[in-house]
Short mmCIF file of C-alpha atoms in Angstrom, two decimals:
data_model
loop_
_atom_site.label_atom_id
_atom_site.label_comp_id
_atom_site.label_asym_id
_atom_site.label_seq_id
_atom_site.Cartn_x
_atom_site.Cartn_y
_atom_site.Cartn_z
CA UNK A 1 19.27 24.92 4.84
CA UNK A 2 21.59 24.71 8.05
CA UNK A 3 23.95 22.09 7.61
CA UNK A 4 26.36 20.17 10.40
CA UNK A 5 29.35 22.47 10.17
CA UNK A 6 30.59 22.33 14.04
CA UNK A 7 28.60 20.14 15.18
CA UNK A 8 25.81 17.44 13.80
CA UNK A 9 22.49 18.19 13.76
CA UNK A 10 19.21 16.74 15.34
CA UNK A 11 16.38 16.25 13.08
CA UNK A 12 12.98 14.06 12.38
CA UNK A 13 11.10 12.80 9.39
CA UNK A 14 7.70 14.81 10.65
CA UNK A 15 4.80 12.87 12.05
CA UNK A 16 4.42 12.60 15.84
CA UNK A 17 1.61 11.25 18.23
CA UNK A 18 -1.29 13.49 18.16
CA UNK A 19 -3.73 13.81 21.08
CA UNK A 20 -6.84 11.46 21.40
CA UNK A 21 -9.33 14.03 21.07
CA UNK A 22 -7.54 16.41 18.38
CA UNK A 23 -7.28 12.93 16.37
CA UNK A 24 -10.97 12.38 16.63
CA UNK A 25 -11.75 15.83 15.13
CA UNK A 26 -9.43 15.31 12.54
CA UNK A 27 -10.94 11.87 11.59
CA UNK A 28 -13.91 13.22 11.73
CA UNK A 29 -13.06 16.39 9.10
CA UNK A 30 -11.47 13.85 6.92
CA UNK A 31 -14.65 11.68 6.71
CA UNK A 32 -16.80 14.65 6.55
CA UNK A 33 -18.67 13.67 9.69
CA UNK A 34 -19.75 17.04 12.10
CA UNK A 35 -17.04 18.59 13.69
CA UNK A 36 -16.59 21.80 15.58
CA UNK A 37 -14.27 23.53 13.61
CA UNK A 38 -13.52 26.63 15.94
CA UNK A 39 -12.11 24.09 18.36
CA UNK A 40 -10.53 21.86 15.96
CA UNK A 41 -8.75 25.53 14.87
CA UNK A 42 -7.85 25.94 18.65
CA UNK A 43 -6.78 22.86 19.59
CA UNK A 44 -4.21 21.82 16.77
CA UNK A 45 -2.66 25.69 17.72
CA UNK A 46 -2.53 24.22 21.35
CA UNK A 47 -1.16 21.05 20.18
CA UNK A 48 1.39 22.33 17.59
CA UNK A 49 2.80 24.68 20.23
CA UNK A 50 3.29 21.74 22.92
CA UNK A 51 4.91 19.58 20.02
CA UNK A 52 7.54 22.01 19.03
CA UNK A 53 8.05 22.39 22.66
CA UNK A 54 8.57 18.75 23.54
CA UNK A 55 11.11 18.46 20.57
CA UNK A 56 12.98 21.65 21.73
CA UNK A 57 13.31 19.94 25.26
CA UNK A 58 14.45 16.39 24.06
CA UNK A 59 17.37 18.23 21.90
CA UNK A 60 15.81 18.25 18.29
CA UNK A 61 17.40 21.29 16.65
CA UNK A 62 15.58 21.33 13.34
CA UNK A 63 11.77 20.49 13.72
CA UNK A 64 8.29 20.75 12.36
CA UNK A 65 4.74 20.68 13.45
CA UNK A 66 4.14 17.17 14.22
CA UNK A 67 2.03 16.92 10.76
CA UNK A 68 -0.97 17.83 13.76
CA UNK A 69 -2.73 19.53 11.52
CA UNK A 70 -3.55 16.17 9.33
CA UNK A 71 -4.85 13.11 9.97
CA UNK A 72 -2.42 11.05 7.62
CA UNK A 73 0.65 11.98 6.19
CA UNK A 74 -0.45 11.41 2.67
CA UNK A 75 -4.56 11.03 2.93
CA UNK A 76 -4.61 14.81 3.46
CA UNK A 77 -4.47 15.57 0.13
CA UNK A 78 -8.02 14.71 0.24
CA UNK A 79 -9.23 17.77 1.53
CA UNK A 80 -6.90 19.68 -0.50
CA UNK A 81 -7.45 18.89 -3.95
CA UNK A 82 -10.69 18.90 -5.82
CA UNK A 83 -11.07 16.33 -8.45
CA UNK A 84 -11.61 13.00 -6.41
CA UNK A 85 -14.97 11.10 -5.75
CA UNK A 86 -15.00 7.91 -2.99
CA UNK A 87 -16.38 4.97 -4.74
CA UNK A 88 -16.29 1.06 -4.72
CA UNK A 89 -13.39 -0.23 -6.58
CA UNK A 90 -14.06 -1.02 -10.22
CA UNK A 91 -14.31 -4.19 -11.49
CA UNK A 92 -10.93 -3.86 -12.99
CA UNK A 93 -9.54 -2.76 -9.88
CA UNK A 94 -5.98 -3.89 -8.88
CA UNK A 95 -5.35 -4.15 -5.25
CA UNK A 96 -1.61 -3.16 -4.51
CA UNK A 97 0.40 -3.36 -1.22
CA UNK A 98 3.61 -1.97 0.15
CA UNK A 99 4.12 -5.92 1.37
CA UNK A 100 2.78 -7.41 -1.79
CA UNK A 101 6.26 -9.59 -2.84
CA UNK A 102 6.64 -10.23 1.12
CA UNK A 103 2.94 -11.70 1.11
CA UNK A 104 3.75 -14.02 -1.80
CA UNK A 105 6.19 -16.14 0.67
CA UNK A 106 4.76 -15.02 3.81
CA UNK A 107 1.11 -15.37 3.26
CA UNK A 108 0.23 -17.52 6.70
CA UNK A 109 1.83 -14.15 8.68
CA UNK A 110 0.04 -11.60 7.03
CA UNK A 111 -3.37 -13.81 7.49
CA UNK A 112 -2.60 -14.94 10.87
CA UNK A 113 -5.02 -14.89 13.65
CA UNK A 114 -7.87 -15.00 11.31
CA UNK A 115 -7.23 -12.04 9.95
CA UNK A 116 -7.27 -11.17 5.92
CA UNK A 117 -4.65 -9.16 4.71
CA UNK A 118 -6.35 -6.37 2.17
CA UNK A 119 -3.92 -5.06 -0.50
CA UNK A 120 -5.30 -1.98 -0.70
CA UNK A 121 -6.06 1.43 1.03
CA UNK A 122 -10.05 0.52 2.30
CA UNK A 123 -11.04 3.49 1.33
CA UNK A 124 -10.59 4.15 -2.68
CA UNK A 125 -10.63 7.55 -4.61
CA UNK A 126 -11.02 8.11 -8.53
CA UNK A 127 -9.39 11.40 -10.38
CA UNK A 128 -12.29 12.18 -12.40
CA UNK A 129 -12.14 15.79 -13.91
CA UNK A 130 -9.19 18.04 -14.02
CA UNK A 131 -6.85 18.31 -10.68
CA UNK A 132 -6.98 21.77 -9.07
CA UNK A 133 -5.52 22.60 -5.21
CA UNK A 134 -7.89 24.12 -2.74
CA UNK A 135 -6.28 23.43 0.50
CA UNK A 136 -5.15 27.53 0.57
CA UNK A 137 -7.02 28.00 3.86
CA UNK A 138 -5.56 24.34 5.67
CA UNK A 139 -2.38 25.03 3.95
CA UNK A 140 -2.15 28.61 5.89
CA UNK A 141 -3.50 27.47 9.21
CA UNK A 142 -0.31 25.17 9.15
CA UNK A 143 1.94 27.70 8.45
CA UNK A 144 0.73 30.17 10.92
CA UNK A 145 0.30 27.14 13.86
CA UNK A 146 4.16 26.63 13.48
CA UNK A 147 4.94 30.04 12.96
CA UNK A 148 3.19 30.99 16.43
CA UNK A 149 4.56 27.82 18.05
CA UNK A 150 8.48 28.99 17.34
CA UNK A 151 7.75 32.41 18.53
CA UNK A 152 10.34 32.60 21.42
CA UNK A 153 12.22 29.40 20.82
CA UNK A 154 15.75 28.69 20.68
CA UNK A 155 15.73 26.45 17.37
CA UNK A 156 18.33 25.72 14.13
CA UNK A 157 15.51 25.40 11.80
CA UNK A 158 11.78 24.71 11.11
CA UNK A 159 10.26 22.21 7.98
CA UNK A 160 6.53 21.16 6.93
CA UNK A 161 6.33 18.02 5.26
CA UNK A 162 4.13 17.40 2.08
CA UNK A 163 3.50 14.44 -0.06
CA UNK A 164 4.91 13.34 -3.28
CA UNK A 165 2.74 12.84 -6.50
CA UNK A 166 4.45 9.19 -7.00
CA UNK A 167 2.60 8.51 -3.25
CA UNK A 168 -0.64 9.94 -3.49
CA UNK A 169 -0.92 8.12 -7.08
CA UNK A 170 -1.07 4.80 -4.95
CA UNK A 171 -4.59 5.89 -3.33
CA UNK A 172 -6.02 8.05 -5.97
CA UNK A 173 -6.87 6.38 -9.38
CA UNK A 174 -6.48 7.89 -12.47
CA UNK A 175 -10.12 7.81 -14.40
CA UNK A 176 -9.85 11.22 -16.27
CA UNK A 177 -6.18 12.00 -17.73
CA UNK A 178 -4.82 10.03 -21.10
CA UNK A 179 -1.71 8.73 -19.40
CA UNK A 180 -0.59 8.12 -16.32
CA UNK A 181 2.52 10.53 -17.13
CA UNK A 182 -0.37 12.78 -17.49
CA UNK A 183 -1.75 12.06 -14.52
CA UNK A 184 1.01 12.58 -12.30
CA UNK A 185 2.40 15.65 -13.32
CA UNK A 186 -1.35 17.13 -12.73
CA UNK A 187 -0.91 15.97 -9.31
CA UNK A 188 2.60 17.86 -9.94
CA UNK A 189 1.02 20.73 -10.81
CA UNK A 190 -1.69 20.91 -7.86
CA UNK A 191 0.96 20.22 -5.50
CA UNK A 192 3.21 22.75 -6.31
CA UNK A 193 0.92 25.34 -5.04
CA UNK A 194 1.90 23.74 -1.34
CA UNK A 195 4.96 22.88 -2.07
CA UNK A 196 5.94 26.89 -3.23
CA UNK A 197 4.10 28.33 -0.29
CA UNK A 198 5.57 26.19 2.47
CA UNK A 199 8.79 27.38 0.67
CA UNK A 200 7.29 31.12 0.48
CA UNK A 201 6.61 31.16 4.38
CA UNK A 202 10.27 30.54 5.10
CA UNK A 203 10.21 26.71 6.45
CA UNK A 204 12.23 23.67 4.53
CA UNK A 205 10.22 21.89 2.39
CA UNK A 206 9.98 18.43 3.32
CA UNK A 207 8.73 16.02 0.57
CA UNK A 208 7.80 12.28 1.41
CA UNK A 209 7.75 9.41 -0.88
CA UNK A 210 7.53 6.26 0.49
CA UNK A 211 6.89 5.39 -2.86
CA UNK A 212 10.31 5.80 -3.92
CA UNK A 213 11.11 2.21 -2.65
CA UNK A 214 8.11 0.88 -1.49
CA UNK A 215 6.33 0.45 -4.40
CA UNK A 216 8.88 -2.10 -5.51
CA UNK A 217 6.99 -4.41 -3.45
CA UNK A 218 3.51 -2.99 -4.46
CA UNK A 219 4.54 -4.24 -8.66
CA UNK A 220 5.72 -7.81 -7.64
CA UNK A 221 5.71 -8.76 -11.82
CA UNK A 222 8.43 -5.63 -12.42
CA UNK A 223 11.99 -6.35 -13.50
CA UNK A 224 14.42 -3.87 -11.94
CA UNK A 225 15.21 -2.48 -15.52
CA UNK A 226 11.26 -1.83 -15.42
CA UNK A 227 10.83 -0.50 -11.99
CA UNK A 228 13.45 1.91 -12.47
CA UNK A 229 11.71 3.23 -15.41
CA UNK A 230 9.05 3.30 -13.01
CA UNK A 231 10.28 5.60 -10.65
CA UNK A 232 12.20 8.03 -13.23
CA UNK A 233 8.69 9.04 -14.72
CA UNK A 234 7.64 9.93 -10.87
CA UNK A 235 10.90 11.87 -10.15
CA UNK A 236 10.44 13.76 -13.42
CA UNK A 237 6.77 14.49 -11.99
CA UNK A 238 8.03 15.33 -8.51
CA UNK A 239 10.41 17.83 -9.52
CA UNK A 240 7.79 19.22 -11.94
CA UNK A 241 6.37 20.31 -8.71
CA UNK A 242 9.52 21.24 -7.24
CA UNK A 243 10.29 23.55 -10.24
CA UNK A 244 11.70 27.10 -9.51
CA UNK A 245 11.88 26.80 -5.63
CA UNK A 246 15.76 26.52 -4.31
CA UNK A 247 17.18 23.15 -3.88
CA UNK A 248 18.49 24.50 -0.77
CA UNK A 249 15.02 24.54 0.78
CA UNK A 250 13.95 21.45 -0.01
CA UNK A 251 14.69 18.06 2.08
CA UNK A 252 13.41 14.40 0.44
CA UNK A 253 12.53 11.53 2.71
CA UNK A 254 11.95 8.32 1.40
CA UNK A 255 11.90 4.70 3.13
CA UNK A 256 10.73 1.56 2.38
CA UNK A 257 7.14 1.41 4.18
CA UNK A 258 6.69 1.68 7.85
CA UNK A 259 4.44 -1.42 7.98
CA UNK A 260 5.69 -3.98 10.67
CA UNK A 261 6.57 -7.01 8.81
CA UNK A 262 9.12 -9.52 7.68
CA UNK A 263 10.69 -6.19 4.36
CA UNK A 264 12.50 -9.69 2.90
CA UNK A 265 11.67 -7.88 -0.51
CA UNK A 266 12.68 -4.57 -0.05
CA UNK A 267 14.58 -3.24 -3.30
CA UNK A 268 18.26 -2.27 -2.29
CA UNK A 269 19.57 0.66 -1.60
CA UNK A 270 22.04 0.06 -4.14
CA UNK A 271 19.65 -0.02 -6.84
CA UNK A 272 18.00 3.56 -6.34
CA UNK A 273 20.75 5.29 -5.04
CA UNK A 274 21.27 7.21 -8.00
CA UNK A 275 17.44 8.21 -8.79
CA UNK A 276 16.75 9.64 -4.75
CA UNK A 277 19.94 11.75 -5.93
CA UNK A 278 18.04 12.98 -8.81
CA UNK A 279 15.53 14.54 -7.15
CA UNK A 280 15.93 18.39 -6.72
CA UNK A 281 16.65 18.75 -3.21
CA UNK A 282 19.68 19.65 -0.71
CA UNK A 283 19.40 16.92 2.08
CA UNK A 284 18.34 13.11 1.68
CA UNK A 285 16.29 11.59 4.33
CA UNK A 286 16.44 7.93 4.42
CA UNK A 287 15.83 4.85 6.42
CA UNK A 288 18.84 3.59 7.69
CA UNK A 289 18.42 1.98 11.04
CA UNK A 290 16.75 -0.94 11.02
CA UNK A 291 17.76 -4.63 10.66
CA UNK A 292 16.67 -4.48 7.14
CA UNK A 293 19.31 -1.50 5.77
CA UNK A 294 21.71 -0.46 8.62
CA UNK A 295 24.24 -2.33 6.61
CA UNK A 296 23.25 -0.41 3.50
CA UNK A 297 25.81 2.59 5.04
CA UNK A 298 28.37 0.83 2.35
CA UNK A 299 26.60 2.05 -0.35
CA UNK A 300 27.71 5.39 0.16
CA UNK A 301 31.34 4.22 -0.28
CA UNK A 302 30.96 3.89 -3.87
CA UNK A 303 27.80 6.39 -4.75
CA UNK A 304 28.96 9.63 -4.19
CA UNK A 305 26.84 12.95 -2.33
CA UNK A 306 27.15 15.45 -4.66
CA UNK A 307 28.87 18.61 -3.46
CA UNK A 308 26.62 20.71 -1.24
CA UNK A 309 24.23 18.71 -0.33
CA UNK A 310 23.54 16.62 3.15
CA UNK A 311 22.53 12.81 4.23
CA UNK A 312 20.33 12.54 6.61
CA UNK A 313 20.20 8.97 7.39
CA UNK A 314 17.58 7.17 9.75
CA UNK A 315 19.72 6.46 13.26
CA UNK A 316 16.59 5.54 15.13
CA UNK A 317 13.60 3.60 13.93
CA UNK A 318 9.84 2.99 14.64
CA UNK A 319 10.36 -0.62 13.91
CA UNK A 320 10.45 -1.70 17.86
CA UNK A 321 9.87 -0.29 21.31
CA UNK A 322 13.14 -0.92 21.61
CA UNK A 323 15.01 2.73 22.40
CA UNK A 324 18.14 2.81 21.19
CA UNK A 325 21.63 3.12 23.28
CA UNK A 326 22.90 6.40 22.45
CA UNK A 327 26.33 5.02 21.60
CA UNK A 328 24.52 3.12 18.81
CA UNK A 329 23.13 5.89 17.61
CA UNK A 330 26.60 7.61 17.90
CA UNK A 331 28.45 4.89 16.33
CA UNK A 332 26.15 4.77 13.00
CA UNK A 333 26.56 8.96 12.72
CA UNK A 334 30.49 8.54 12.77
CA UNK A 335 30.53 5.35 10.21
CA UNK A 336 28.55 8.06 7.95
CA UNK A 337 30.73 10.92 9.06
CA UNK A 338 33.64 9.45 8.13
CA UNK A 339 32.62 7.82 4.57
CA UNK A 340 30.58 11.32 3.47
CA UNK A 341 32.66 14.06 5.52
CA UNK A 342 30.98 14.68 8.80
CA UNK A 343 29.36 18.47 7.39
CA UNK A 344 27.45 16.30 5.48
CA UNK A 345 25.57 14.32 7.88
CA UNK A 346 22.18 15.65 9.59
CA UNK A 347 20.68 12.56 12.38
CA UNK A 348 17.15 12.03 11.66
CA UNK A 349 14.96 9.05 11.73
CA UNK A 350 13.68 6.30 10.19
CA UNK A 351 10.13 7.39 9.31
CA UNK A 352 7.96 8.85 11.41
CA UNK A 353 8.05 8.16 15.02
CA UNK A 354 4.88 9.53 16.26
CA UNK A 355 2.21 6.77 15.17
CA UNK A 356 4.07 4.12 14.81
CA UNK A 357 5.70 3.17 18.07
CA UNK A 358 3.82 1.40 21.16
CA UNK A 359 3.37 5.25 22.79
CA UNK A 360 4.25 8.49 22.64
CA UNK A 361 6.33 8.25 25.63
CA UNK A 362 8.51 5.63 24.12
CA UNK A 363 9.13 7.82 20.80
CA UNK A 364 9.59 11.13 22.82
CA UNK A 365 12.53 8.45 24.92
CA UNK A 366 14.23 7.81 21.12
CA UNK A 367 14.42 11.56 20.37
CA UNK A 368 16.51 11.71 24.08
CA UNK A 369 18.19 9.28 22.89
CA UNK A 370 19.17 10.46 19.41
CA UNK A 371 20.53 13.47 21.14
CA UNK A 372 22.65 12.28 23.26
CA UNK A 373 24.39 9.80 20.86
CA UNK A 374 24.70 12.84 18.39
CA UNK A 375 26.42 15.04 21.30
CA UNK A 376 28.65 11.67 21.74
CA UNK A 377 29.82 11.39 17.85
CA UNK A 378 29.82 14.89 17.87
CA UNK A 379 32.64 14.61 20.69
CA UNK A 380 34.48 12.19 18.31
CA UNK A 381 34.37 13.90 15.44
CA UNK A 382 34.81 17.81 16.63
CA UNK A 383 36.83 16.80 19.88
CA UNK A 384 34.55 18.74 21.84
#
């Protein structure tokens, strides 16, 4: 894994805008509706290729795909492991939410305009026989679309993202395994087949877990002492999956939920600081730039990064239009650099700009931005 040793580095968390009518075919696959799948196949090669190009040009040095090839970042895993049906909840359903302690204080906001806020995914899957992974053939198509789209390029590095077990555990319900440490170390075990040949094809392995933090606000009735048992179960499950590929190969992102909303409730920083370092990885990826946690920067005064390994904190977000001023952005990287020794500091991004800005012209404007205000701290800390 390159790391910032003469100058810092330009990264992203992965998903990016994807065309209108590559979208609809991807929807469409997803929901098993018709599509044409010989232009589905040519058209996310078209699209990956333009996407790694666009990055290249607004000064991203290590980049990915897009995540073009999916239509979610997580709800992909639908058409890659077998073991699911689509039903109406049961009558003993829970409904959980990534704003569920918010909605407790804030209920008028999240029902506003006569709308009902749902606390669940509308669509709801249920494990019911043994997990198994058959996304071999989508798997490969994403590795080759990347592969073709770097051919040529002047680049640092390449990553695919995947999902974590502790995130996909929040759509798919357990019906079929004895326990739910059962349960997610089968999803483990499925995903490791992705996670080993993204590895394999020679990218960074990118793994994203929202749930890491989010889910804090999903379990409103957990203690911290309880939650944190929580999440140590799902690490031990992640790097099940993780298990004999090279820490140095793997990147973890994790954030608190991109949902636009008051995040009064995240969980601190502080408080899982030490279990995002237990994960087997070599760089952290996490949210940092927002009104929410940019103050949470102090936390890596007293939790140290363990030899070797690099931060890659959020320095733009997707939680405006707003495009930040690059000596922001420059000024956050240096407050890192100088806590965490600036070889230790990759810029990245909040979550994933792609969907969740006004328009793709507006998130391709941050990654300008986030490039120039990493060649300004890189200026302050290298001198040159």
């Amino acid at each position: 894994m390159k790391r910032s040793t003469d100058r810092i580095l330009v990264t992203h968390v992965g998903s990016l805008a994807r065309p209108q009518d590559l979208m609809e075919m991807l929807v469409a696959r997803n929901e098993s509706k018709p599509y044409d799948m010989v232009a589905l196949a040519k058209r996310t090669r078209e699209a990956v290729a333009e996407v790694v190009q666009k990055q290249i040009e607004c000064g991203v040095d290590i980049v990915n795909d897009g995540e073009l090839g999916k239509s979610n970042f997580s709800r992909y895993t639908r058409e890659r492991v077998s073991g699911f049906v689509e039903r109406a909840p049961n009558a003993d359903f829970k409904p959980t939410s990534i704003f569920g302690r918010d909605m407790i204080e804030f209920r008028d906001y999240f029902n506003r305009g006569g709308r009902t806020a749902i606390g669940h995914h509308a669509r709801v899957f249920y494990c019911v026989e043994p997990l198994k992974y058959i996304g071999q053939d989508e798997m490969k198509a994403d590795i080759e679309n990347l592969t073709a789209a770097l051919q040529g390029k002047k680049f640092e590095e390449a990553f695919l993202p995947a999902i974590a077990p502790g995130t996909m555990e929040h759509w798919m319900k357990n019906e079929y395994y004895p326990t739910v440490e059962a349960y997610l170390f089968a999803i483990a075990e499925a995903m490791h087949e992705e996670y080993k040949a993204i590895v394999d094809a020679g990218f960074i392995l990118e793994i994203d877990d929202p749930d890491l933090a989010d889910a804090w606000q999903m379990h409103p009735e957990m203690s911290l002492a309880d939650y944190r048992k929580y999440q140590e179960m799902r690490i031990d499950a992640l790097n099940h999956g993780l298990r004999d590929l090279p820490a140095d190969r793997v990147r973890f992102h994790m954030c608190w939920g991109s949902y636009h909303g008051p995040h009064k409730y995240d969980l601190p920083l502080k408080d899982i600081a030490d279990l995002i370092l237990k994960v087997n990885a070599g760089a952290y990826s996490i949210e940092a730039s927002n009104p929410c946690h940019e103050h949470e920067w102090r936390v890596w005064q007293d939790v140290k990064l363990p030899a070797g390994k690099s931060l890659i904190p959020g320095v733009i977000g997707h939680y405006s239009d707003f495009i930040e001023h690059p000596q922001a952005i420059a000024d956050r990287l240096v407050r890192y650099a100088k806590i965490i020794g600036r070889e230790n500091v990759i810029a990245g991004t909040d979550c994933g700009i792609g969907s969740r800005v006004g328009h793709p012209q507006v998130g391709w404007a941050k990654f300008q931005a986030l490039a120039e205000g990493t060649r300004i701290a890189t200026k302050e800390l290298w001198g040159r």
